[in-house]
Amino acid sequence: MTAKQILPGATLGVLGGGQLGRMFCVAARTMGYRVVVLDPDPHCGAGHIADMHICADYTDQYALQEMAGQCDAITLEFENIPSESVRFIADKTTVYPVAESLEIAQNRDLEKQFAQKAGLQPAPYLAIQQESDLRKAADKVGFPAILKSNTMGYDGKGQYVVNNYSELGDAYADVGKVDCVLEKKIDIRCEISAIVARNAAAEMASFPVSENQHRNGILHMSIVPARVSDEITQLAIENASLLADAMSYVGILAVEFFVSDDDTLYFNEMAPRPHNSGHYTRDACVTSQFEQQVRMMCGLKPGDTRLMSPVVMVNMLGDLWLPDWLIIFTRNNVKLHLYGKTEARPGRKMGHFNVLAEDVGSALIEAESVFNALSGD
Ligand code: ATP
Ligand code: MG
């Protein structure tokens, strides 16, 4: 099948104007496309880069209609865009990922079921729809476990580590008795992610696997190549590809995994968009995840995903703002990326930096030293 190819001069749209939308806009404009962003925040970071910012809610049909009228293809930067909005514009123009993929990724229970059917292995879990499911879930999963709300979770929000039945009851009440999953707490050796790209002609490419370290539930650092065995690396890429094929997915799909102490690979969750753990690709790969997003929605072949240098990406949060920029700029192998946010808040992602070095060990030592210096340590 030959999919429609959308070429420079055409207009691309992105739903959501945070940092992912902004980096998409940079890539699309660099490649010669016009870009429209829709985001309700008048100060959103992508609005500074886009040719046009439609400042409206994601459910505003008038605004969606206007966007669809302008754009040859539309994509999104976060999975909690209402799928009805995506359906609404899909009648009018090309949208990737499609609403069905989005609906799977919006719901933890659905995504785990789907992953299981595709041959992946989530941590043992049970869905909780009512109070009486708690006992059954506790018996099957055991403690310690993690209660997670099915929808709207990010950066560890809506999650409770529970050590006994009484804590589970309290957590369920605290989360508002919404639909949840109770998931076994895995003894994690490390966390990794695999990002794959797939176009409408089913051509695929996968980025190098990243090893991800979190702090307070938020990604702190990505290390590439990941320090895991070739078998685990291959399995993660195969798993992500299986999942993309099973959904007939079009776009960028990021899949997070746990590697347990006994070297089992567990599926954690997926994101139907570029991912924080793929920001290293902007400096260290032949093609960045954002250029790849443009290529996929435009029906083009995936770009080369080859890693040109070992790299460590470190997130910069609003906790320590403003940092001393010269700590970064006096080094010739550290690349700064800021998201254009004017207001710094604790935990808010303000930017990141990539450290490129001869080997991953040196990149890691330097990344830690830059981070500590920026933190004033
Ligand atoms: P984000 O969208 O930012 O990745 P999230 O809110 O969707 O986060 P998860 O990815 O489900 O949350 O979990 C956040 C972190 O909590 C994981 O990266 C991992 O460190 C830890 N965690 C989650 N589930 C488990 C588990 N079953 N066993 C052990 N640790 C876990
Ligand atoms: Mg996660």
Short mmCIF file of C-alpha atoms and ligand atoms in Angstrom, two decimals:
data_model
loop_
_atom_site.label_atom_id
_atom_site.label_comp_id
_atom_site.label_asym_id
_atom_site.label_seq_id
_atom_site.Cartn_x
_atom_site.Cartn_y
_atom_site.Cartn_z
CA MET A 1 0.00 0.00 0.00
CA THR A 2 1.28 3.48 -0.85
CA ALA A 3 0.24 5.90 1.83
CA LYS A 4 -0.36 9.56 1.07
CA GLN A 5 2.89 11.54 1.40
CA ILE A 6 2.74 15.02 2.85
CA LEU A 7 5.66 17.23 1.83
CA PRO A 8 7.29 20.53 2.93
CA GLY A 9 5.03 23.52 2.38
CA ALA A 10 2.10 21.58 3.82
CA THR A 11 0.69 22.43 7.26
CA LEU A 12 0.98 20.09 10.25
CA GLY A 13 -0.96 20.40 13.49
CA VAL A 14 -0.25 19.32 17.05
CA LEU A 15 -2.79 19.00 19.84
CA GLY A 16 -1.01 20.19 22.96
CA GLY A 17 1.63 22.88 23.24
CA GLY A 18 3.88 21.79 26.13
CA GLN A 19 7.52 20.83 25.66
CA LEU A 20 6.75 17.82 23.47
CA GLY A 21 4.56 19.95 21.21
CA ARG A 22 7.25 22.60 21.13
CA MET A 23 10.00 20.17 20.10
CA PHE A 24 7.65 18.75 17.45
CA CYS A 25 7.16 22.30 16.10
CA VAL A 26 10.92 22.89 15.97
CA ALA A 27 11.43 19.67 13.98
CA ALA A 28 8.51 20.31 11.62
CA ARG A 29 9.53 23.90 10.90
CA THR A 30 13.15 22.84 10.36
CA MET A 31 11.86 20.39 7.76
CA GLY A 32 9.91 23.13 5.97
CA TYR A 33 6.37 22.56 7.19
CA ARG A 34 3.96 25.19 8.48
CA VAL A 35 2.78 24.34 12.00
CA VAL A 36 -0.44 24.99 13.93
CA VAL A 37 -0.70 24.22 17.65
CA LEU A 38 -3.90 23.98 19.67
CA ASP A 39 -3.54 24.55 23.41
CA PRO A 40 -5.71 26.37 25.96
CA ASP A 41 -2.68 28.06 27.59
CA PRO A 42 -1.97 31.44 25.95
CA HIS A 43 1.68 31.18 27.10
CA CYS A 44 2.33 27.57 26.03
CA GLY A 45 5.90 26.88 24.91
CA ALA A 46 4.91 25.56 21.47
CA GLY A 47 3.01 28.78 20.76
CA HIS A 48 6.36 30.63 20.50
CA ILE A 49 7.53 28.32 17.72
CA ALA A 50 4.34 27.51 15.78
CA ASP A 51 3.17 29.60 12.82
CA MET A 52 -0.22 29.74 14.46
CA HIS A 53 -1.51 29.08 17.98
CA ILE A 54 -5.21 28.34 18.34
CA CYS A 55 -5.83 29.12 21.99
CA ALA A 56 -8.82 26.96 22.90
CA ASP A 57 -9.89 23.95 24.88
CA TYR A 58 -9.36 20.46 23.40
CA THR A 59 -13.13 19.96 23.30
CA ASP A 60 -13.91 23.23 21.47
CA GLN A 61 -15.45 22.01 18.20
CA TYR A 62 -15.18 25.38 16.54
CA ALA A 63 -11.43 25.46 17.24
CA LEU A 64 -10.97 21.81 16.21
CA GLN A 65 -12.82 22.53 12.96
CA GLU A 66 -10.58 25.54 12.31
CA MET A 67 -7.46 23.47 12.97
CA ALA A 68 -8.60 20.59 10.76
CA GLY A 69 -9.36 23.07 7.97
CA GLN A 70 -5.78 24.38 8.09
CA CYS A 71 -3.85 21.13 8.53
CA ASP A 72 -2.87 18.37 6.10
CA ALA A 73 -2.17 16.10 9.09
CA ILE A 74 -2.50 16.40 12.86
CA THR A 75 -0.74 14.64 15.73
CA LEU A 76 -0.72 15.05 19.50
CA GLU A 77 1.73 15.54 22.32
CA PHE A 78 -0.14 13.92 25.19
CA GLU A 79 -2.46 10.97 25.56
CA ASN A 80 -5.17 12.60 27.61
CA ILE A 81 -6.56 14.57 24.68
CA PRO A 82 -10.24 13.44 24.62
CA SER A 83 -10.52 10.70 22.01
CA GLU A 84 -13.86 12.21 20.87
CA SER A 85 -11.92 15.30 19.77
CA VAL A 86 -9.56 13.10 17.76
CA ARG A 87 -12.56 11.31 16.19
CA PHE A 88 -14.14 14.67 15.37
CA ILE A 89 -11.11 15.89 13.40
CA ALA A 90 -10.42 12.46 11.86
CA ASP A 91 -13.56 13.03 9.74
CA LYS A 92 -11.95 16.12 8.27
CA THR A 93 -8.21 15.45 7.94
CA THR A 94 -5.48 12.87 8.64
CA VAL A 95 -4.82 12.30 12.38
CA TYR A 96 -2.15 9.99 13.85
CA PRO A 97 -2.20 8.25 16.25
CA VAL A 98 -5.84 7.26 15.70
CA ALA A 99 -8.51 7.49 18.42
CA GLU A 100 -8.51 3.70 19.02
CA SER A 101 -4.78 3.67 19.87
CA LEU A 102 -5.29 6.65 22.13
CA GLU A 103 -8.13 4.99 24.02
CA ILE A 104 -5.96 1.97 24.78
CA ALA A 105 -3.11 4.14 26.08
CA GLN A 106 -5.47 6.26 28.20
CA ASN A 107 -6.51 3.37 30.38
CA ARG A 108 -4.08 1.24 32.41
CA ASP A 109 -6.32 -1.81 32.51
CA LEU A 110 -6.99 -1.71 28.75
CA GLU A 111 -3.33 -1.18 27.91
CA LYS A 112 -2.23 -4.09 30.09
CA GLN A 113 -4.89 -6.36 28.55
CA PHE A 114 -3.82 -5.27 25.10
CA ALA A 115 -0.13 -5.75 25.84
CA GLN A 116 -0.82 -9.22 27.23
CA LYS A 117 -2.72 -10.21 24.10
CA ALA A 118 0.17 -8.95 21.97
CA GLY A 119 2.55 -11.28 23.89
CA LEU A 120 4.04 -8.87 26.44
CA GLN A 121 4.22 -9.54 30.17
CA PRO A 122 2.87 -6.93 32.61
CA ALA A 123 3.56 -7.27 36.35
CA PRO A 124 0.88 -9.50 37.94
CA TYR A 125 -2.21 -7.34 38.49
CA LEU A 126 -5.96 -7.30 38.89
CA ALA A 127 -8.48 -4.64 37.85
CA ILE A 128 -10.51 -3.01 40.62
CA GLN A 129 -13.97 -1.70 39.77
CA GLN A 130 -15.62 -1.87 43.18
CA GLU A 131 -14.79 -2.24 46.88
CA SER A 132 -15.44 -5.99 46.81
CA ASP A 133 -12.65 -6.48 44.24
CA LEU A 134 -10.01 -5.40 46.78
CA ARG A 135 -9.83 -8.71 48.67
CA LYS A 136 -9.57 -10.78 45.48
CA ALA A 137 -6.90 -8.46 44.12
CA ALA A 138 -4.87 -8.56 47.35
CA ASP A 139 -5.02 -12.38 47.36
CA LYS A 140 -3.89 -12.67 43.76
CA VAL A 141 -1.25 -9.94 43.71
CA GLY A 142 0.10 -10.06 47.29
CA PHE A 143 1.94 -7.27 49.17
CA PRO A 144 3.75 -4.97 48.71
CA ALA A 145 1.65 -3.78 45.79
CA ILE A 146 0.86 -0.53 44.01
CA LEU A 147 -2.65 0.82 43.54
CA LYS A 148 -2.86 2.94 40.38
CA SER A 149 -5.86 4.81 39.01
CA ASN A 150 -6.77 3.62 35.51
CA THR A 151 -6.87 7.05 33.95
CA MET A 152 -5.12 10.41 34.14
CA GLY A 153 -1.96 9.25 35.96
CA TYR A 154 1.41 10.82 35.15
CA ASP A 155 4.72 11.35 36.95
CA GLY A 156 3.58 8.85 39.61
CA LYS A 157 0.37 10.74 40.44
CA GLY A 158 -2.67 8.66 41.47
CA GLN A 159 -0.37 5.87 42.76
CA TYR A 160 -0.13 4.33 46.23
CA VAL A 161 2.37 1.77 47.47
CA VAL A 162 0.45 -0.47 49.90
CA ASN A 163 1.90 -3.01 52.33
CA ASN A 164 -1.23 -4.57 53.77
CA TYR A 165 -4.96 -4.86 53.34
CA SER A 166 -5.77 -1.91 55.59
CA GLU A 167 -3.46 0.43 53.60
CA LEU A 168 -5.08 -0.81 50.41
CA GLY A 169 -8.54 0.16 51.71
CA ASP A 170 -7.27 3.61 52.72
CA ALA A 171 -5.59 4.14 49.33
CA TYR A 172 -8.74 3.12 47.46
CA ALA A 173 -10.79 5.62 49.50
CA ASP A 174 -8.14 8.31 48.96
CA VAL A 175 -8.11 7.85 45.18
CA GLY A 176 -11.90 8.39 45.25
CA LYS A 177 -12.89 4.75 44.55
CA VAL A 178 -12.32 5.28 40.83
CA ASP A 179 -11.43 2.31 38.58
CA CYS A 180 -7.90 1.14 39.41
CA VAL A 181 -5.43 -1.68 38.99
CA LEU A 182 -3.61 -3.33 41.86
CA GLU A 183 -0.18 -4.29 40.62
CA LYS A 184 2.55 -6.37 42.26
CA LYS A 185 5.52 -4.25 43.36
CA ILE A 186 8.43 -5.63 41.36
CA ASP A 187 11.99 -5.75 42.74
CA ILE A 188 13.34 -3.54 40.01
CA ARG A 189 16.97 -3.73 38.90
CA CYS A 190 16.42 -0.99 36.37
CA GLU A 191 13.83 0.63 34.15
CA ILE A 192 14.20 0.88 30.40
CA SER A 193 12.15 2.21 27.52
CA ALA A 194 11.94 1.40 23.85
CA ILE A 195 10.62 3.92 21.33
CA VAL A 196 9.41 2.67 17.97
CA ALA A 197 8.05 4.48 14.94
CA ARG A 198 5.56 3.02 12.47
CA ASN A 199 3.99 4.61 9.40
CA ALA A 200 0.75 3.82 7.55
CA ALA A 201 2.64 1.49 5.20
CA ALA A 202 3.72 -0.52 8.29
CA GLU A 203 7.38 0.49 7.90
CA MET A 204 9.04 0.52 11.31
CA ALA A 205 12.18 1.74 13.05
CA SER A 206 13.25 1.53 16.68
CA PHE A 207 15.46 3.89 18.66
CA PRO A 208 18.25 2.61 20.92
CA VAL A 209 16.90 1.42 24.29
CA SER A 210 17.28 3.89 27.14
CA GLU A 211 17.87 3.16 30.84
CA ASN A 212 15.76 5.47 32.98
CA GLN A 213 16.31 6.64 36.54
CA HIS A 214 13.47 8.37 38.41
CA ARG A 215 13.41 10.70 41.42
CA ASN A 216 10.15 11.30 43.30
CA GLY A 217 8.23 9.52 40.52
CA ILE A 218 9.63 11.86 37.84
CA LEU A 219 12.21 10.87 35.23
CA HIS A 220 15.59 12.21 36.31
CA MET A 221 18.07 10.70 33.88
CA SER A 222 18.20 8.55 30.75
CA ILE A 223 21.34 6.57 29.99
CA VAL A 224 21.97 5.31 26.44
CA PRO A 225 22.92 2.65 25.58
CA ALA A 226 21.07 1.06 28.52
CA ARG A 227 23.37 -1.04 30.74
CA VAL A 228 21.43 -4.28 30.25
CA SER A 229 22.16 -7.48 28.33
CA ASP A 230 21.75 -7.67 24.54
CA GLU A 231 18.94 -10.18 25.14
CA ILE A 232 16.96 -7.72 27.28
CA THR A 233 17.61 -4.90 24.79
CA GLN A 234 16.40 -7.01 21.88
CA LEU A 235 13.38 -8.26 23.80
CA ALA A 236 12.33 -4.70 24.68
CA ILE A 237 12.51 -3.63 21.02
CA GLU A 238 10.64 -6.77 19.91
CA ASN A 239 7.96 -6.17 22.55
CA ALA A 240 7.45 -2.54 21.54
CA SER A 241 7.27 -3.55 17.87
CA LEU A 242 4.75 -6.31 18.62
CA LEU A 243 2.59 -3.81 20.44
CA ALA A 244 2.75 -1.26 17.60
CA ASP A 245 1.88 -3.94 15.03
CA ALA A 246 -0.98 -5.30 17.15
CA MET A 247 -2.56 -1.82 17.21
CA SER A 248 -1.72 -1.13 13.53
CA TYR A 249 -0.21 1.89 15.16
CA VAL A 250 0.90 4.97 13.21
CA GLY A 251 3.21 7.46 14.91
CA ILE A 252 5.75 7.31 17.73
CA LEU A 253 5.11 4.73 20.45
CA ALA A 254 7.14 4.76 23.66
CA VAL A 255 7.02 1.64 25.83
CA GLU A 256 8.28 1.57 29.42
CA PHE A 257 9.56 -1.66 31.00
CA PHE A 258 10.87 -2.88 34.34
CA VAL A 259 13.85 -5.23 34.44
CA SER A 260 13.53 -7.23 37.64
CA ASP A 261 16.32 -8.51 39.88
CA ASP A 262 15.89 -11.95 38.25
CA ASP A 263 16.22 -10.42 34.74
CA THR A 264 12.57 -10.68 33.72
CA LEU A 265 11.27 -7.94 31.43
CA TYR A 266 7.88 -6.59 32.52
CA PHE A 267 5.74 -4.23 30.42
CA ASN A 268 4.85 -1.13 32.45
CA GLU A 269 3.02 1.30 30.20
CA MET A 270 2.99 2.92 26.80
CA ALA A 271 2.77 6.49 25.55
CA PRO A 272 1.36 7.18 22.07
CA ARG A 273 3.80 10.05 21.43
CA PRO A 274 7.43 11.06 21.81
CA HIS A 275 8.66 10.46 25.35
CA ASN A 276 10.86 12.23 27.87
CA SER A 277 13.21 9.22 27.79
CA GLY A 278 13.73 9.86 24.05
CA HIS A 279 15.02 13.42 24.39
CA TYR A 280 18.57 12.13 24.01
CA THR A 281 17.75 11.43 20.33
CA ARG A 282 17.83 15.17 19.58
CA ASP A 283 21.62 15.26 19.89
CA ALA A 284 22.75 11.66 19.77
CA CYS A 285 20.80 9.99 16.95
CA VAL A 286 20.82 10.57 13.20
CA THR A 287 17.06 11.24 13.43
CA SER A 288 15.37 12.70 16.53
CA GLN A 289 12.11 11.28 17.86
CA PHE A 290 10.41 14.54 16.80
CA GLU A 291 11.63 14.39 13.20
CA GLN A 292 10.47 10.77 13.24
CA GLN A 293 7.02 11.89 14.45
CA VAL A 294 6.82 14.27 11.47
CA ARG A 295 7.94 11.52 9.10
CA MET A 296 5.36 9.04 10.40
CA MET A 297 2.37 11.40 10.17
CA CYS A 298 3.49 12.51 6.69
CA GLY A 299 3.68 8.96 5.31
CA LEU A 300 7.47 9.16 4.85
CA LYS A 301 10.01 6.42 5.49
CA PRO A 302 11.43 6.30 9.02
CA GLY A 303 14.76 8.11 9.36
CA ASP A 304 17.95 6.35 10.51
CA THR A 305 17.82 5.85 14.29
CA ARG A 306 21.51 5.05 14.70
CA LEU A 307 23.17 6.23 17.91
CA MET A 308 26.08 8.50 17.01
CA SER A 309 27.44 8.80 20.54
CA PRO A 310 26.85 7.43 24.03
CA VAL A 311 24.68 9.96 25.84
CA VAL A 312 23.09 10.79 29.19
CA MET A 313 20.01 13.05 29.32
CA VAL A 314 19.20 14.87 32.57
CA ASN A 315 15.88 16.63 33.24
CA MET A 316 15.97 20.16 34.66
CA LEU A 317 13.06 20.80 37.01
CA GLY A 318 11.78 24.10 38.37
CA ASP A 319 12.98 23.24 41.91
CA LEU A 320 16.29 25.02 41.35
CA TRP A 321 15.72 28.01 39.20
CA LEU A 322 17.52 29.97 37.75
CA PRO A 323 20.60 27.77 37.46
CA ASP A 324 24.03 29.08 36.45
CA TRP A 325 23.97 28.53 32.68
CA LEU A 326 27.74 28.84 32.38
CA ILE A 327 28.11 25.49 34.14
CA ILE A 328 26.66 24.06 30.93
CA PHE A 329 28.01 26.46 28.33
CA THR A 330 31.63 26.20 29.46
CA ARG A 331 31.56 22.53 28.38
CA ASN A 332 31.70 21.72 24.69
CA ASN A 333 29.92 18.35 24.87
CA VAL A 334 26.81 19.31 26.87
CA LYS A 335 23.72 20.40 24.93
CA LEU A 336 21.04 22.53 26.60
CA HIS A 337 17.35 22.42 25.65
CA LEU A 338 14.91 24.82 27.34
CA TYR A 339 11.15 24.74 26.90
CA GLY A 340 10.35 28.45 27.00
CA LYS A 341 8.45 28.27 30.30
CA THR A 342 8.52 31.54 32.21
CA GLU A 343 7.18 30.27 35.52
CA ALA A 344 9.27 27.73 37.47
CA ARG A 345 7.48 25.46 39.96
CA PRO A 346 8.85 22.49 41.94
CA GLY A 347 8.63 19.35 39.81
CA ARG A 348 7.86 21.30 36.62
CA LYS A 349 9.95 20.21 33.63
CA MET A 350 11.77 23.35 32.45
CA GLY A 351 14.33 21.78 30.13
CA HIS A 352 16.98 19.07 29.86
CA PHE A 353 20.60 18.67 28.90
CA ASN A 354 22.36 15.92 26.98
CA VAL A 355 25.93 14.93 27.78
CA LEU A 356 27.76 13.23 24.91
CA ALA A 357 30.97 11.32 25.60
CA GLU A 358 33.24 8.53 24.33
CA ASP A 359 31.60 5.93 26.54
CA VAL A 360 28.47 5.77 28.64
CA GLY A 361 30.43 5.61 31.93
CA SER A 362 32.16 8.96 31.25
CA ALA A 363 28.88 10.54 30.10
CA LEU A 364 27.27 9.43 33.36
CA ILE A 365 30.06 10.79 35.58
CA GLU A 366 29.97 14.12 33.76
CA ALA A 367 26.15 14.31 33.79
CA GLU A 368 26.16 13.78 37.57
CA SER A 369 28.83 16.38 38.07
CA VAL A 370 26.98 18.96 35.93
CA PHE A 371 23.71 18.22 37.73
CA ASN A 372 25.36 18.57 41.16
CA ALA A 373 27.00 21.85 40.14
CA LEU A 374 23.67 23.19 38.85
CA SER A 375 22.09 22.15 42.17
CA GLY A 376 24.75 24.11 44.05
CA ASP A 377 26.34 20.96 45.57
P1 ATP B 1 4.86 8.51 33.92
O1 ATP B 1 3.66 8.68 33.04
O2 ATP B 1 5.51 9.78 34.32
O3 ATP B 1 5.83 7.50 33.41
P2 ATP B 1 3.04 7.21 35.71
O4 ATP B 1 2.37 8.08 36.70
O5 ATP B 1 2.27 6.75 34.53
O6 ATP B 1 4.36 7.91 35.29
P3 ATP B 1 4.20 4.58 36.21
O7 ATP B 1 5.11 4.61 35.06
O8 ATP B 1 3.15 3.56 36.23
O9 ATP B 1 3.55 6.00 36.53
O10 ATP B 1 5.04 4.45 37.57
C1 ATP B 1 5.94 5.45 37.99
C2 ATP B 1 7.16 4.81 38.62
O11 ATP B 1 6.80 4.07 39.81
C3 ATP B 1 7.82 3.79 37.72
O12 ATP B 1 8.69 4.41 36.80
C4 ATP B 1 8.53 2.90 38.76
O13 ATP B 1 9.71 3.50 39.21
C5 ATP B 1 7.54 2.86 39.90
N1 ATP B 1 6.65 1.69 39.75
C6 ATP B 1 5.46 1.69 39.09
N2 ATP B 1 4.91 0.46 39.09
C7 ATP B 1 5.74 -0.36 39.74
C8 ATP B 1 5.74 -1.76 40.08
N3 ATP B 1 4.73 -2.57 39.71
N4 ATP B 1 6.77 -2.25 40.79
C9 ATP B 1 7.80 -1.45 41.19
N5 ATP B 1 7.87 -0.13 40.89
C10 ATP B 1 6.87 0.43 40.18
MG MG B 2 5.69 5.73 33.66
#
